[in-house]
PDB file of C-alpha atoms and ligand atoms in Angstrom:
ATOM      1  CA  UNK A 362     -43.248 -91.508  80.709  1.00  0.00           C
ATOM      2  CA  UNK A 363     -44.309 -95.126  80.310  1.00  0.00           C
ATOM      3  CA  UNK A 364     -42.162 -97.559  82.280  1.00  0.00           C
ATOM      4  CA  UNK A 365     -40.729-100.732  80.769  1.00  0.00           C
ATOM      5  CA  UNK A 366     -40.843-104.026  82.620  1.00  0.00           C
ATOM      6  CA  UNK A 367     -38.675-106.559  80.793  1.00  0.00           C
ATOM      7  CA  UNK A 368     -40.055-110.076  80.997  1.00  0.00           C
ATOM      8  CA  UNK A 369     -37.102-112.482  80.880  1.00  0.00           C
ATOM      9  CA  UNK A 370     -39.053-115.777  80.810  1.00  0.00           C
ATOM     10  CA  UNK A 371     -37.937-116.641  77.302  1.00  0.00           C
ATOM     11  CA  UNK A 372     -34.280-116.348  78.175  1.00  0.00           C
ATOM     12  CA  UNK A 373     -35.038-119.170  80.611  1.00  0.00           C
ATOM     13  CA  UNK A 374     -37.014-120.995  77.898  1.00  0.00           C
ATOM     14  CA  UNK A 375     -33.835-121.127  75.816  1.00  0.00           C
ATOM     15  CA  UNK A 376     -31.764-122.362  78.740  1.00  0.00           C
ATOM     16  CA  UNK A 377     -34.313-125.057  79.591  1.00  0.00           C
ATOM     17  CA  UNK A 378     -34.336-126.262  75.978  1.00  0.00           C
ATOM     18  CA  UNK A 379     -30.845-127.641  76.577  1.00  0.00           C
ATOM     19  CA  UNK A 380     -30.330-127.761  80.341  1.00  0.00           C
ATOM     20  CA  UNK A 381     -33.671-128.867  81.774  1.00  0.00           C
ATOM     21  CA  UNK A 382     -32.009-131.676  83.689  1.00  0.00           C
ATOM     22  CA  UNK A 383     -28.848-129.785  84.651  1.00  0.00           C
ATOM     23  CA  UNK A 384     -27.579-131.025  87.972  1.00  0.00           C
ATOM     24  CA  UNK A 385     -24.918-128.394  88.638  1.00  0.00           C
ATOM     25  CA  UNK A 386     -21.931-130.279  87.250  1.00  0.00           C
ATOM     26  CA  UNK A 387     -22.231-128.309  83.998  1.00  0.00           C
ATOM     27  CA  UNK A 388     -20.958-125.142  85.697  1.00  0.00           C
ATOM     28  CA  UNK A 389     -20.785-122.044  83.520  1.00  0.00           C
ATOM     29  CA  UNK A 390     -21.926-123.996  80.460  1.00  0.00           C
ATOM     30  CA  UNK A 391     -25.528-123.607  81.605  1.00  0.00           C
ATOM     31  CA  UNK A 392     -26.580-120.709  79.405  1.00  0.00           C
ATOM     32  CA  UNK A 393     -28.136-118.283  78.774  1.00  0.00           C
ATOM     33  CA  UNK A 394     -28.495-117.075  82.357  1.00  0.00           C
ATOM     34  CA  UNK A 395     -31.734-115.099  82.891  1.00  0.00           C
ATOM     35  CA  UNK A 396     -30.185-113.292  85.858  1.00  0.00           C
ATOM     36  CA  UNK A 397     -27.432-111.958  83.617  1.00  0.00           C
ATOM     37  CA  UNK A 398     -30.096-110.995  81.055  1.00  0.00           C
ATOM     38  CA  UNK A 399     -31.884-109.058  83.800  1.00  0.00           C
ATOM     39  CA  UNK A 400     -28.673-107.331  84.855  1.00  0.00           C
ATOM     40  CA  UNK A 401     -27.983-106.194  81.303  1.00  0.00           C
ATOM     41  CA  UNK A 402     -31.611-105.124  80.787  1.00  0.00           C
ATOM     42  CA  UNK A 403     -31.452-102.945  83.892  1.00  0.00           C
ATOM     43  CA  UNK A 404     -28.136-101.456  82.788  1.00  0.00           C
ATOM     44  CA  UNK A 405     -29.801-100.564  79.465  1.00  0.00           C
ATOM     45  CA  UNK A 406     -32.681 -98.765  81.166  1.00  0.00           C
ATOM     46  CA  UNK A 407     -35.312-101.349  82.061  1.00  0.00           C
ATOM     47  CA  UNK A 408     -37.501-100.003  84.855  1.00  0.00           C
ATOM     48  CA  UNK A 409     -38.288-103.419  86.238  1.00  0.00           C
ATOM     49  CA  UNK A 410     -37.761-107.146  85.722  1.00  0.00           C
ATOM     50  CA  UNK A 411     -40.712-109.492  85.317  1.00  0.00           C
ATOM     51  CA  UNK A 412     -40.733-113.276  85.638  1.00  0.00           C
ATOM     52  CA  UNK A 413     -43.474-115.846  85.638  1.00  0.00           C
ATOM     53  CA  UNK A 414     -42.765-118.736  87.984  1.00  0.00           C
ATOM     54  CA  UNK A 415     -45.146-121.205  86.415  1.00  0.00           C
ATOM     55  CA  UNK A 416     -46.455-124.171  88.324  1.00  0.00           C
ATOM     56  CA  UNK A 417     -45.032-126.469  85.637  1.00  0.00           C
ATOM     57  CA  UNK A 418     -41.637-124.659  85.900  1.00  0.00           C
ATOM     58  CA  UNK A 419     -41.526-124.548  82.121  1.00  0.00           C
ATOM     59  CA  UNK A 420     -38.991-121.717  82.006  1.00  0.00           C
ATOM     60  CA  UNK A 421     -38.154-119.748  85.165  1.00  0.00           C
ATOM     61  CA  UNK A 422     -37.064-121.943  88.100  1.00  0.00           C
ATOM     62  CA  UNK A 423     -37.417-121.216  91.778  1.00  0.00           C
ATOM     63  CA  UNK A 424     -33.655-120.739  92.063  1.00  0.00           C
ATOM     64  CA  UNK A 425     -33.872-117.978  89.445  1.00  0.00           C
ATOM     65  CA  UNK A 426     -36.345-115.931  91.427  1.00  0.00           C
ATOM     66  CA  UNK A 427     -34.200-116.071  94.557  1.00  0.00           C
ATOM     67  CA  UNK A 428     -31.101-115.039  92.619  1.00  0.00           C
ATOM     68  CA  UNK A 429     -33.109-112.237  91.017  1.00  0.00           C
ATOM     69  CA  UNK A 430     -34.275-111.073  94.411  1.00  0.00           C
ATOM     70  CA  UNK A 431     -30.612-110.649  95.317  1.00  0.00           C
ATOM     71  CA  UNK A 432     -29.558-108.940  92.116  1.00  0.00           C
ATOM     72  CA  UNK A 433     -32.458-106.844  90.791  1.00  0.00           C
ATOM     73  CA  UNK A 434     -31.844-103.164  91.524  1.00  0.00           C
ATOM     74  CA  UNK A 435     -35.026-101.742  90.004  1.00  0.00           C
ATOM     75  CA  UNK A 436     -38.248-103.598  90.812  1.00  0.00           C
ATOM     76  CA  UNK A 437     -39.038-107.289  90.708  1.00  0.00           C
ATOM     77  CA  UNK A 438     -42.475-108.220  89.399  1.00  0.00           C
ATOM     78  CA  UNK A 439     -43.452-111.843  90.043  1.00  0.00           C
ATOM     79  CA  UNK A 440     -46.180-113.188  87.794  1.00  0.00           C
ATOM     80  CA  UNK A 441     -47.944-116.030  89.544  1.00  0.00           C
ATOM     81  CA  UNK A 442     -51.050-118.145  89.791  1.00  0.00           C
ATOM     82  CA  UNK A 443     -53.452-117.418  92.631  1.00  0.00           C
ATOM     83  CA  UNK A 444     -52.595-120.569  94.601  1.00  0.00           C
ATOM     84  CA  UNK A 445     -51.652-121.090  98.275  1.00  0.00           C
ATOM     85  CA  UNK A 446     -48.180-122.309  97.279  1.00  0.00           C
ATOM     86  CA  UNK A 447     -47.438-119.247  95.145  1.00  0.00           C
ATOM     87  CA  UNK A 448     -48.877-116.855  97.704  1.00  0.00           C
ATOM     88  CA  UNK A 449     -46.625-118.393 100.377  1.00  0.00           C
ATOM     89  CA  UNK A 450     -43.600-118.117  98.095  1.00  0.00           C
ATOM     90  CA  UNK A 451     -44.334-114.472  97.232  1.00  0.00           C
ATOM     91  CA  UNK A 452     -44.663-113.580 100.904  1.00  0.00           C
ATOM     92  CA  UNK A 453     -41.180-114.997 101.513  1.00  0.00           C
ATOM     93  CA  UNK A 454     -39.624-113.573  98.349  1.00  0.00           C
ATOM     94  CA  UNK A 455     -41.099-110.099  98.772  1.00  0.00           C
ATOM     95  CA  UNK A 456     -41.038-108.844  95.191  1.00  0.00           C
ATOM     96  CA  UNK A 457     -42.105-105.221  94.794  1.00  0.00           C
ATOM     97  CA  UNK A 458     -45.043-106.361  92.644  1.00  0.00           C
ATOM     98  CA  UNK A 459     -46.966-109.514  91.975  1.00  0.00           C
ATOM     99  CA  UNK A 460     -49.091-109.899  88.883  1.00  0.00           C
ATOM    100  CA  UNK A 461     -51.774-112.555  89.246  1.00  0.00           C
ATOM    101  CA  UNK A 462     -52.131-114.529  86.024  1.00  0.00           C
ATOM    102  CA  UNK A 463     -54.332-117.518  85.190  1.00  0.00           C
ATOM    103  CA  UNK A 464     -52.772-120.950  84.822  1.00  0.00           C
ATOM    104  CA  UNK A 465     -55.577-123.479  85.020  1.00  0.00           C
ATOM    105  CA  UNK A 466     -58.423-123.541  82.516  1.00  0.00           C
ATOM    106  CA  UNK A 467     -61.051-122.608  85.115  1.00  0.00           C
ATOM    107  CA  UNK A 468     -59.271-119.329  85.869  1.00  0.00           C
ATOM    108  CA  UNK A 469     -59.130-118.157  82.260  1.00  0.00           C
ATOM    109  CA  UNK A 470     -61.609-115.964  80.416  1.00  0.00           C
ATOM    110  CA  UNK A 471     -62.283-116.652  76.749  1.00  0.00           C
ATOM    111  CA  UNK A 472     -59.668-114.064  75.787  1.00  0.00           C
ATOM    112  CA  UNK A 473     -57.054-115.410  78.183  1.00  0.00           C
ATOM    113  CA  UNK A 474     -57.031-112.946  81.079  1.00  0.00           C
ATOM    114  CA  UNK A 475     -57.617-113.847  84.727  1.00  0.00           C
ATOM    115  CA  UNK A 476     -61.288-114.463  85.451  1.00  0.00           C
ATOM    116  CA  UNK A 477     -61.554-112.265  88.541  1.00  0.00           C
ATOM    117  CA  UNK A 478     -65.346-112.567  88.468  1.00  0.00           C
ATOM    118  CA  UNK A 479     -65.234-116.370  88.640  1.00  0.00           C
ATOM    119  CA  UNK A 480     -62.484-116.437  91.292  1.00  0.00           C
ATOM    120  CA  UNK A 481     -63.563-113.514  93.392  1.00  0.00           C
ATOM    121  CA  UNK A 482     -62.796-114.772  96.909  1.00  0.00           C
ATOM    122  CA  UNK A 483     -59.429-116.319  96.054  1.00  0.00           C
ATOM    123  CA  UNK A 484     -58.343-113.131  94.331  1.00  0.00           C
ATOM    124  CA  UNK A 485     -59.589-110.989  97.197  1.00  0.00           C
ATOM    125  CA  UNK A 486     -57.588-113.086  99.694  1.00  0.00           C
ATOM    126  CA  UNK A 487     -54.457-112.872  97.561  1.00  0.00           C
ATOM    127  CA  UNK A 488     -54.652-109.069  97.249  1.00  0.00           C
ATOM    128  CA  UNK A 489     -55.202-108.737 101.014  1.00  0.00           C
ATOM    129  CA  UNK A 490     -52.249-111.009 101.869  1.00  0.00           C
ATOM    130  CA  UNK A 491     -49.926-109.130  99.508  1.00  0.00           C
ATOM    131  CA  UNK A 492     -51.001-105.723 100.637  1.00  0.00           C
ATOM    132  CA  UNK A 493     -50.472-106.681 104.314  1.00  0.00           C
ATOM    133  CA  UNK A 494     -46.891-107.586 103.331  1.00  0.00           C
ATOM    134  CA  UNK A 495     -46.335-104.320 101.443  1.00  0.00           C
ATOM    135  CA  UNK A 496     -46.418-106.007  98.007  1.00  0.00           C
ATOM    136  CA  UNK A 497     -48.453-104.336  95.281  1.00  0.00           C
ATOM    137  CA  UNK A 498     -50.800-106.601  93.333  1.00  0.00           C
ATOM    138  CA  UNK A 499     -51.692-106.296  89.691  1.00  0.00           C
ATOM    139  CA  UNK A 500     -54.385-108.462  88.053  1.00  0.00           C
ATOM    140  CA  UNK A 501     -53.799-109.566  84.463  1.00  0.00           C
ATOM    141  CA  UNK A 502     -57.249-109.151  82.939  1.00  0.00           C
ATOM    142  CA  UNK A 503     -59.014-108.646  79.642  1.00  0.00           C
ATOM    143  CA  UNK A 504     -60.081-105.052  79.007  1.00  0.00           C
ATOM    144  CA  UNK A 505     -63.684-105.825  79.955  1.00  0.00           C
ATOM    145  CA  UNK A 506     -65.871-103.807  82.304  1.00  0.00           C
ATOM    146  CA  UNK A 507     -66.943-106.555  84.777  1.00  0.00           C
ATOM    147  CA  UNK A 508     -63.342-107.702  85.293  1.00  0.00           C
ATOM    148  CA  UNK A 509     -62.095-104.122  85.662  1.00  0.00           C
ATOM    149  CA  UNK A 510     -64.823-103.051  88.061  1.00  0.00           C
ATOM    150  CA  UNK A 511     -64.409-106.074  90.285  1.00  0.00           C
ATOM    151  CA  UNK A 512     -60.604-105.663  90.331  1.00  0.00           C
ATOM    152  CA  UNK A 513     -61.133-102.187  91.768  1.00  0.00           C
ATOM    153  CA  UNK A 514     -63.780-103.386  94.210  1.00  0.00           C
ATOM    154  CA  UNK A 515     -61.465-106.092  95.553  1.00  0.00           C
ATOM    155  CA  UNK A 516     -58.800-103.498  96.293  1.00  0.00           C
ATOM    156  CA  UNK A 517     -56.211-104.230  93.613  1.00  0.00           C
ATOM    157  CA  UNK A 518     -54.005-101.170  93.138  1.00  0.00           C
ATOM    158  CA  UNK A 519     -53.071-102.193  89.577  1.00  0.00           C
ATOM    159  CA  UNK A 520     -54.457-104.072  86.625  1.00  0.00           C
ATOM    160  CA  UNK A 521     -52.461-105.258  83.646  1.00  0.00           C
ATOM    161  CA  UNK A 522     -54.642-105.192  80.568  1.00  0.00           C
ATOM    162  CA  UNK A 523     -54.133-108.192  78.296  1.00  0.00           C
ATOM    163  CA  UNK A 524     -53.019-106.903  74.908  1.00  0.00           C
ATOM    164  CA  UNK A 525     -52.926-110.369  73.321  1.00  0.00           C
ATOM    165  CA  UNK A 526     -56.222-110.100  71.433  1.00  0.00           C
ATOM    166  CA  UNK A 527     -55.105-106.747  70.023  1.00  0.00           C
ATOM    167  CA  UNK A 528     -51.672-108.118  69.082  1.00  0.00           C
ATOM    168  CA  UNK A 529     -53.235-111.070  67.274  1.00  0.00           C
ATOM    169  CA  UNK A 530     -55.597-108.755  65.417  1.00  0.00           C
ATOM    170  CA  UNK A 531     -52.853-106.413  64.231  1.00  0.00           C
ATOM    171  CA  UNK A 532     -52.866-107.692  60.652  1.00  0.00           C
ATOM    172  CA  UNK A 533     -56.616-108.187  60.442  1.00  0.00           C
ATOM    173  CA  UNK A 534     -59.575-105.824  60.027  1.00  0.00           C
ATOM    174  CA  UNK A 535     -60.311-106.229  63.759  1.00  0.00           C
ATOM    175  CA  UNK A 536     -57.263-104.195  64.779  1.00  0.00           C
ATOM    176  CA  UNK A 537     -59.110-100.896  65.252  1.00  0.00           C
ATOM    177  CA  UNK A 538     -61.875-102.533  67.307  1.00  0.00           C
ATOM    178  CA  UNK A 539     -59.415-104.317  69.560  1.00  0.00           C
ATOM    179  CA  UNK A 540     -57.465-101.111  70.062  1.00  0.00           C
ATOM    180  CA  UNK A 541     -60.641 -99.238  70.928  1.00  0.00           C
ATOM    181  CA  UNK A 542     -61.512-101.986  73.411  1.00  0.00           C
ATOM    182  CA  UNK A 543     -58.150-101.461  75.105  1.00  0.00           C
ATOM    183  CA  UNK A 544     -58.596 -97.688  75.114  1.00  0.00           C
ATOM    184  CA  UNK A 545     -61.995 -97.980  76.776  1.00  0.00           C
ATOM    185  CA  UNK A 546     -60.557-100.488  79.222  1.00  0.00           C
ATOM    186  CA  UNK A 547     -57.817 -98.088  80.278  1.00  0.00           C
ATOM    187  CA  UNK A 548     -60.332 -95.258  80.716  1.00  0.00           C
ATOM    188  CA  UNK A 549     -62.660 -97.452  82.756  1.00  0.00           C
ATOM    189  CA  UNK A 550     -59.833 -98.665  84.973  1.00  0.00           C
ATOM    190  CA  UNK A 551     -58.603 -95.108  85.585  1.00  0.00           C
ATOM    191  CA  UNK A 552     -62.152 -94.008  86.458  1.00  0.00           C
ATOM    192  CA  UNK A 553     -62.231 -96.778  89.033  1.00  0.00           C
ATOM    193  CA  UNK A 554     -58.949 -95.553  90.533  1.00  0.00           C
ATOM    194  CA  UNK A 555     -56.736 -98.335  89.194  1.00  0.00           C
ATOM    195  CA  UNK A 556     -53.213 -97.827  87.891  1.00  0.00           C
ATOM    196  CA  UNK A 557     -52.912 -99.462  84.490  1.00  0.00           C
ATOM    197  CA  UNK A 558     -50.191-101.653  83.019  1.00  0.00           C
ATOM    198  CA  UNK A 559     -50.462-103.601  79.788  1.00  0.00           C
ATOM    199  CA  UNK A 560     -48.753-106.572  78.249  1.00  0.00           C
ATOM    200  CA  UNK A 561     -48.603-109.634  76.043  1.00  0.00           C
ATOM    201  CA  UNK A 562     -47.688-109.655  72.377  1.00  0.00           C
ATOM    202  CA  UNK A 563     -46.286-106.120  72.327  1.00  0.00           C
ATOM    203  CA  UNK A 564     -43.470-105.807  69.781  1.00  0.00           C
ATOM    204  CA  UNK A 565     -41.303-103.232  68.015  1.00  0.00           C
ATOM    205  CA  UNK A 566     -44.054-102.572  65.441  1.00  0.00           C
ATOM    206  CA  UNK A 567     -47.294-102.440  67.398  1.00  0.00           C
ATOM    207  CA  UNK A 568     -45.665-100.365  70.161  1.00  0.00           C
ATOM    208  CA  UNK A 569     -46.213 -97.343  67.902  1.00  0.00           C
ATOM    209  CA  UNK A 570     -49.943 -97.685  68.523  1.00  0.00           C
ATOM    210  CA  UNK A 571     -49.902 -99.215  72.017  1.00  0.00           C
ATOM    211  CA  UNK A 572     -47.928 -96.250  73.349  1.00  0.00           C
ATOM    212  CA  UNK A 573     -50.773 -93.919  72.361  1.00  0.00           C
ATOM    213  CA  UNK A 574     -53.088 -95.521  74.944  1.00  0.00           C
ATOM    214  CA  UNK A 575     -53.721 -92.917  77.626  1.00  0.00           C
ATOM    215  CA  UNK A 576     -52.575 -93.163  81.254  1.00  0.00           C
ATOM    216  CA  UNK A 577     -50.307 -96.182  80.917  1.00  0.00           C
ATOM    217  CA  UNK A 578     -48.023 -96.783  83.880  1.00  0.00           C
ATOM    218  CA  UNK A 579     -45.938 -99.708  82.634  1.00  0.00           C
ATOM    219  CA  UNK A 580     -45.678-102.128  79.742  1.00  0.00           C
ATOM    220  CA  UNK A 581     -44.435-105.648  80.343  1.00  0.00           C
ATOM    221  CA  UNK A 582     -42.669-106.921  77.271  1.00  0.00           C
ATOM    222  CA  UNK A 583     -40.857-110.220  76.891  1.00  0.00           C
ATOM    223  CA  UNK A 584     -40.821-112.253  73.725  1.00  0.00           C
ATOM    224  CA  UNK A 585     -40.001-109.487  71.280  1.00  0.00           C
ATOM    225  CA  UNK A 586     -37.172-108.096  73.413  1.00  0.00           C
ATOM    226  CA  UNK A 587     -35.587-111.507  74.023  1.00  0.00           C
ATOM    227  CA  UNK A 588     -35.932-112.287  70.309  1.00  0.00           C
ATOM    228  CA  UNK A 589     -34.321-109.028  69.245  1.00  0.00           C
ATOM    229  CA  UNK A 590     -31.544-109.513  71.788  1.00  0.00           C
ATOM    230  CA  UNK A 591     -30.509-112.697  69.947  1.00  0.00           C
ATOM    231  CA  UNK A 592     -29.427-110.531  67.016  1.00  0.00           C
ATOM    232  CA  UNK A 593     -28.535-107.197  68.519  1.00  0.00           C
ATOM    233  CA  UNK A 594     -27.747-107.917  72.164  1.00  0.00           C
ATOM    234  CA  UNK A 595     -29.743-107.105  75.288  1.00  0.00           C
ATOM    235  CA  UNK A 596     -28.526-103.540  75.531  1.00  0.00           C
ATOM    236  CA  UNK A 597     -29.678-102.483  72.078  1.00  0.00           C
ATOM    237  CA  UNK A 598     -32.934-104.473  72.299  1.00  0.00           C
ATOM    238  CA  UNK A 599     -33.944-102.708  75.512  1.00  0.00           C
ATOM    239  CA  UNK A 600     -32.793 -99.252  74.432  1.00  0.00           C
ATOM    240  CA  UNK A 601     -34.632 -99.544  71.130  1.00  0.00           C
ATOM    241  CA  UNK A 602     -37.888-100.542  72.818  1.00  0.00           C
ATOM    242  CA  UNK A 603     -37.608 -97.724  75.342  1.00  0.00           C
ATOM    243  CA  UNK A 604     -36.941 -95.265  72.557  1.00  0.00           C
ATOM    244  CA  UNK A 605     -40.046 -96.448  70.709  1.00  0.00           C
ATOM    245  CA  UNK A 606     -42.188 -96.271  73.869  1.00  0.00           C
ATOM    246  CA  UNK A 607     -41.331 -92.725  74.806  1.00  0.00           C
ATOM    247  CA  UNK A 608     -40.248 -89.954  72.496  1.00  0.00           C
TER     248      UNK A 608
HETATM  249  N1  PXP B 788     -47.670-109.738  80.844  1.00  0.00           N
HETATM  250  C1  PXP B 788     -48.086-110.930  81.320  1.00  0.00           C
HETATM  251  C2  PXP B 788     -49.062-110.936  82.448  1.00  0.00           C
HETATM  252  C3  PXP B 788     -47.590-112.127  80.793  1.00  0.00           C
HETATM  253  O1  PXP B 788     -48.013-113.296  81.298  1.00  0.00           O
HETATM  254  C4  PXP B 788     -46.637-112.068  79.763  1.00  0.00           C
HETATM  255  C5  PXP B 788     -46.050-113.324  79.207  1.00  0.00           C
HETATM  256  O2  PXP B 788     -46.985-114.029  78.533  1.00  0.00           O
HETATM  257  C6  PXP B 788     -46.244-110.817  79.279  1.00  0.00           C
HETATM  258  C7  PXP B 788     -46.779-109.664  79.843  1.00  0.00           C
HETATM  259  C8  PXP B 788     -45.236-110.675  78.192  1.00  0.00           C
HETATM  260  O3  PXP B 788     -45.734-111.151  76.987  1.00  0.00           O
HETATM  261  P1  PXP B 788     -44.796-111.233  75.727  1.00  0.00           P
HETATM  262  O4  PXP B 788     -43.744-112.263  76.028  1.00  0.00           O
HETATM  263  O5  PXP B 788     -45.714-111.627  74.621  1.00  0.00           O
HETATM  264  O6  PXP B 788     -44.189-109.878  75.529  1.00  0.00           O
END
């Protein structure tokens, strides 16, 4: 069975659109609450909750991650940049997983995954610090051999393969090639002993193909679930995605 990590960042995006400067006096009017979204997603069968605490605090705020740490009953996956400040925060927060994602231009490959090759020592130090604290690290990388091989060499237990290029190619002739690239990436990662997650741009349509990738551990899905929840509610949005992932 493939697990579903629900990324709730875009619930916070909606809140920030109106309440960026909220000082507390607004009380219960500050909505929608990502923590409540997470609670409902878990009740509907989410296997984990994922948030990206960006350095620019564009959506999720630090207060959210602490409230989530209190309330999440499944597993909390903190997406974060590989910076001293974020590493220190993760060590205090103690999420079950961290997923290292690129934020600055120098850390990004052409496709948008983390450039592990170009940031080798920083990534190595991050994995070591997390593992000493009992936190499992995943590296968000493109499905390319050098990035996969080095992730394994540096001791990451997980990689999350970036499905964005595939998702963008879904209505173009490149779809089959991008899918094949992902398939090879998963195989390579498994050969190197890595557990494999995937995410970015997965929706209720392309899940029919994504789910056929072999050996997937977890999919992290955000935008499409939050979008569907606007019309059908969190419960149905999560149940429908889980039903399409595993049948
Ligand atoms: N995985 C990672 C590492 C991400 O950074 C994101 C958010 O961009 C996602 C998964 C979820 O992507 P989406 O919102 O497109 O489903």
